[in-house]
Amino acid sequence: IIFIGIVSGIPKSIITTFELSRRGGDSPFISVIFLVVIVTLIAFIVFFEKAQRRILVHYPRRQLGNKIYGGDTTHIPLKLNIAGVMPPICASSLLLFPLTVLNLSQNKDSAILQAIVSYFSPGKLVFILCYGLLIIFFSIFYTA
């Protein structure tokens, strides 16, 4: 469900970017760079999500009566990214929930609340730093 929600928004973003380029807001070069970055980012995410470390396991030969059973080899596939997409989901939920509550609150004229909302709005430096730190925290927490 999360994957479909993310992927369904990609065509709209690409169309919006190219419409902006066509109207003169951005240069076509920037739009092409944007498209290349998006495709590369998606390919990297898919590659990293599918990555696994194969641990080779050797089974020894054994003898039961007069029969000798040969040793076999196989592997144990271990995912490199065990946490998956849970850390970004938990981090965004934790950061955006207080903002949602503050935006729905009755006291919208408070300067302190306005400052908190402005600092922790998506795209702001404080939000990005906290988001990155929370992703690291939840990655460690989820895999421990």
Tab-separated table of N, CA and C in Angstrom, residues 46-119:
chain	number	residue	atom	x	y	z
A	46	VAL	N	15.659	0.206	-5.064
A	46	VAL	CA	15.267	-1.174	-5.376
A	46	VAL	C	16.458	-2.107	-5.217
A	47	PHE	N	17.620	-1.693	-5.717
A	47	PHE	CA	18.824	-2.519	-5.598
A	47	PHE	C	19.175	-2.765	-4.136
A	48	PHE	N	19.114	-1.723	-3.322
A	48	PHE	CA	19.478	-1.850	-1.914
A	48	PHE	C	18.454	-2.677	-1.138
A	49	GLU	N	17.173	-2.549	-1.490
A	49	GLU	CA	16.145	-3.336	-0.813
A	49	GLU	C	16.252	-4.818	-1.155
A	50	LYS	N	16.689	-5.130	-2.371
A	50	LYS	CA	16.808	-6.526	-2.797
A	50	LYS	C	18.161	-7.133	-2.454
A	51	ALA	N	19.114	-6.335	-2.016
A	51	ALA	CA	20.473	-6.823	-1.761
A	51	ALA	C	20.480	-7.835	-0.624
A	52	GLN	N	21.289	-8.846	-0.803
A	52	GLN	CA	21.431	-9.855	0.240
A	52	GLN	C	22.856	-10.377	0.277
A	53	ARG	N	23.241	-10.788	1.434
A	53	ARG	CA	24.559	-11.392	1.645
A	53	ARG	C	24.334	-12.889	1.725
A	54	ARG	N	25.017	-13.639	0.885
A	54	ARG	CA	24.853	-15.090	0.862
A	54	ARG	C	25.976	-15.731	1.663
A	55	ILE	N	25.619	-16.314	2.772
A	55	ILE	CA	26.576	-17.002	3.637
A	55	ILE	C	26.614	-18.465	3.204
A	56	LEU	N	27.780	-18.916	2.773
A	56	LEU	CA	27.939	-20.281	2.290
A	56	LEU	C	27.982	-21.255	3.464
A	57	VAL	N	27.216	-22.336	3.350
A	57	VAL	CA	27.154	-23.365	4.389
A	57	VAL	C	27.577	-24.688	3.762
A	58	HIS	N	28.557	-25.354	4.370
A	58	HIS	CA	29.028	-26.662	3.908
A	58	HIS	C	28.543	-27.724	4.888
A	59	TYR	N	27.829	-28.703	4.369
A	59	TYR	CA	27.416	-29.837	5.192
A	59	TYR	C	28.452	-30.943	5.029
A	60	PRO	N	28.896	-31.555	6.119
A	60	PRO	CA	29.949	-32.573	6.020
A	60	PRO	C	29.409	-33.895	5.461
A	61	ARG	N	30.351	-34.704	4.974
A	61	ARG	CA	29.979	-36.055	4.538
A	61	ARG	C	29.659	-36.882	5.771
A	62	ARG	N	28.762	-37.815	5.597
A	62	ARG	CA	28.458	-38.693	6.716
A	62	ARG	C	28.231	-40.115	6.212
A	63	GLN	N	28.467	-41.040	7.074
A	63	GLN	CA	28.358	-42.449	6.715
A	63	GLN	C	27.306	-43.101	7.603
A	64	LEU	N	26.326	-43.714	6.955
A	64	LEU	CA	25.302	-44.475	7.660
A	64	LEU	C	25.375	-45.910	7.151
A	65	GLY	N	25.921	-46.778	7.935
A	65	GLY	CA	26.117	-48.162	7.504
A	65	GLY	C	27.178	-48.219	6.428
A	66	ASN	N	26.846	-48.845	5.301
A	66	ASN	CA	27.790	-48.940	4.187
A	66	ASN	C	27.651	-47.783	3.208
A	67	LYS	N	26.661	-46.944	3.403
A	67	LYS	CA	26.433	-45.841	2.464
A	67	LYS	C	27.118	-44.571	2.960
A	68	ILE	N	27.725	-43.869	2.019
A	68	ILE	CA	28.356	-42.588	2.333
A	68	ILE	C	27.547	-41.500	1.629
A	69	TYR	N	27.067	-40.599	2.415
A	69	TYR	CA	26.312	-39.473	1.872
A	69	TYR	C	27.259	-38.292	1.734
A	70	GLY	N	27.325	-37.741	0.517
A	70	GLY	CA	28.251	-36.647	0.243
A	70	GLY	C	27.834	-35.357	0.907
A	71	GLY	N	28.832	-34.571	1.183
A	71	GLY	CA	28.559	-33.263	1.755
A	71	GLY	C	27.884	-32.369	0.728
A	72	ASP	N	27.076	-31.486	1.196
A	72	ASP	CA	26.341	-30.589	0.316
A	72	ASP	C	26.692	-29.150	0.683
A	73	THR	N	26.528	-28.270	-0.256
A	73	THR	CA	26.735	-26.847	0.024
A	73	THR	C	25.480	-26.085	-0.370
A	74	THR	N	25.165	-25.121	0.422
A	74	THR	CA	24.045	-24.233	0.141
A	74	THR	C	24.383	-22.870	0.742
A	75	HIS	N	23.471	-21.955	0.677
A	75	HIS	CA	23.738	-20.638	1.253
A	75	HIS	C	22.536	-20.160	2.058
A	76	ILE	N	22.836	-19.281	2.992
A	76	ILE	CA	21.805	-18.627	3.792
A	76	ILE	C	21.701	-17.190	3.280
A	77	PRO	N	20.553	-16.814	2.706
A	77	PRO	CA	20.418	-15.430	2.231
A	77	PRO	C	20.038	-14.491	3.378
A	78	LEU	N	20.883	-13.523	3.665
A	78	LEU	CA	20.602	-12.522	4.695
A	78	LEU	C	20.409	-11.168	4.025
A	79	LYS	N	19.279	-10.521	4.309
A	79	LYS	CA	19.039	-9.194	3.748
A	79	LYS	C	20.021	-8.192	4.338
A	80	LEU	N	20.532	-7.309	3.498
A	80	LEU	CA	21.426	-6.267	4.002
A	80	LEU	C	20.649	-5.186	4.741
A	81	ASN	N	19.481	-4.859	4.236
A	81	ASN	CA	18.650	-3.833	4.865
A	81	ASN	C	17.473	-4.524	5.546
A	82	ILE	N	17.704	-4.988	6.748
A	82	ILE	CA	16.681	-5.753	7.462
A	82	ILE	C	15.494	-4.865	7.834
A	83	ALA	N	15.749	-3.638	8.151
A	83	ALA	CA	14.683	-2.741	8.602
A	83	ALA	C	13.725	-2.370	7.484
A	84	GLY	N	14.177	-2.413	6.240
A	84	GLY	CA	13.306	-2.067	5.122
A	84	GLY	C	12.945	-0.594	5.126
A	85	VAL	N	11.672	-0.313	4.895
A	85	VAL	CA	11.214	1.075	4.832
A	85	VAL	C	10.575	1.536	6.141
A	86	MET	N	10.659	0.715	7.168
A	86	MET	CA	10.035	1.089	8.436
A	86	MET	C	10.676	2.316	9.099
A	87	PRO	N	12.004	2.465	9.108
A	87	PRO	CA	12.568	3.670	9.746
A	87	PRO	C	12.086	4.989	9.143
A	88	PRO	N	12.053	5.156	7.807
A	88	PRO	CA	11.523	6.426	7.288
A	88	PRO	C	10.046	6.631	7.599
A	89	ILE	N	9.276	5.553	7.605
A	89	ILE	CA	7.851	5.680	7.911
A	89	ILE	C	7.657	6.102	9.360
A	90	CYS	N	8.358	5.461	10.270
A	90	CYS	CA	8.243	5.820	11.693
A	90	CYS	C	8.752	7.237	11.946
A	91	ALA	N	9.858	7.605	11.292
A	91	ALA	CA	10.419	8.945	11.484
A	91	ALA	C	9.459	10.018	10.984
A	92	SER	N	8.881	9.813	9.803
A	92	SER	CA	7.964	10.827	9.287
A	92	SER	C	6.696	10.895	10.124
A	93	SER	N	6.224	9.753	10.600
A	93	SER	CA	5.036	9.765	11.461
A	93	SER	C	5.309	10.519	12.754
A	94	LEU	N	6.469	10.263	13.338
A	94	LEU	CA	6.816	10.920	14.596
A	94	LEU	C	7.003	12.427	14.416
A	95	LEU	N	7.551	12.842	13.286
A	95	LEU	CA	7.766	14.275	13.057
A	95	LEU	C	6.492	14.995	12.621
A	96	LEU	N	5.665	14.345	11.823
A	96	LEU	CA	4.502	15.038	11.275
A	96	LEU	C	3.286	15.015	12.194
A	97	PHE	N	3.213	14.072	13.116
A	97	PHE	CA	2.062	14.025	14.020
A	97	PHE	C	1.947	15.288	14.880
A	98	PRO	N	3.026	15.742	15.543
A	98	PRO	CA	2.890	16.986	16.324
A	98	PRO	C	2.522	18.194	15.455
A	99	LEU	N	3.039	18.242	14.230
A	99	LEU	CA	2.686	19.355	13.345
A	99	LEU	C	1.207	19.322	12.995
A	100	THR	N	0.686	18.134	12.783
A	100	THR	CA	-0.737	18.004	12.485
A	100	THR	C	-1.576	18.458	13.669
A	101	VAL	N	-1.187	18.052	14.859
A	101	VAL	CA	-1.914	18.465	16.067
A	101	VAL	C	-1.824	19.980	16.248
A	102	LEU	N	-0.640	20.554	16.030
A	102	LEU	CA	-0.490	22.008	16.173
A	102	LEU	C	-1.304	22.759	15.126
A	103	ASN	N	-1.367	22.238	13.909
A	103	ASN	CA	-2.158	22.902	12.872
A	103	ASN	C	-3.653	22.812	13.149
A	104	LEU	N	-4.075	21.769	13.847
A	104	LEU	CA	-5.492	21.619	14.173
A	104	LEU	C	-5.874	22.309	15.473
A	105	SER	N	-4.892	22.799	16.212
A	105	SER	CA	-5.187	23.413	17.510
A	105	SER	C	-5.920	24.735	17.326
A	106	GLN	N	-6.601	25.133	18.384
A	106	GLN	CA	-7.390	26.360	18.356
A	106	GLN	C	-6.525	27.607	18.502
A	107	ASN	N	-5.365	27.474	19.134
A	107	ASN	CA	-4.511	28.613	19.430
A	107	ASN	C	-3.475	28.796	18.319
A	108	LYS	N	-3.910	29.281	17.155
A	108	LYS	CA	-3.001	29.438	16.020
A	108	LYS	C	-2.253	30.767	16.044
A	109	ASP	N	-2.608	31.654	16.951
A	109	ASP	CA	-1.965	32.963	17.008
A	109	ASP	C	-0.729	32.979	17.896
A	110	SER	N	-0.438	31.905	18.574
A	110	SER	CA	0.706	31.849	19.473
A	110	SER	C	2.008	31.911	18.671
A	111	ALA	N	2.894	32.802	19.081
A	111	ALA	CA	4.171	32.967	18.380
A	111	ALA	C	5.062	31.740	18.545
A	112	ILE	N	4.984	31.117	19.707
A	112	ILE	CA	5.812	29.928	19.957
A	112	ILE	C	5.369	28.782	19.053
A	113	LEU	N	4.053	28.575	18.966
A	113	LEU	CA	3.549	27.502	18.106
A	113	LEU	C	3.870	27.772	16.639
A	114	GLN	N	3.757	29.026	16.228
A	114	GLN	CA	4.091	29.373	14.842
A	114	GLN	C	5.566	29.125	14.551
A	115	ALA	N	6.434	29.412	15.524
A	115	ALA	CA	7.869	29.171	15.343
A	115	ALA	C	8.152	27.680	15.234
A	116	ILE	N	7.498	26.887	16.082
A	116	ILE	CA	7.694	25.434	16.026
A	116	ILE	C	7.232	24.887	14.684
A	117	VAL	N	6.062	25.321	14.243
A	117	VAL	CA	5.535	24.854	12.957
A	117	VAL	C	6.445	25.282	11.816
A	118	SER	N	6.972	26.501	11.868
A	118	SER	CA	7.830	26.965	10.770
A	118	SER	C	9.171	26.236	10.746
A	119	TYR	N	9.741	25.926	11.910
A	119	TYR	CA	11.021	25.214	11.945
A	119	TYR	C	10.885	23.755	11.529
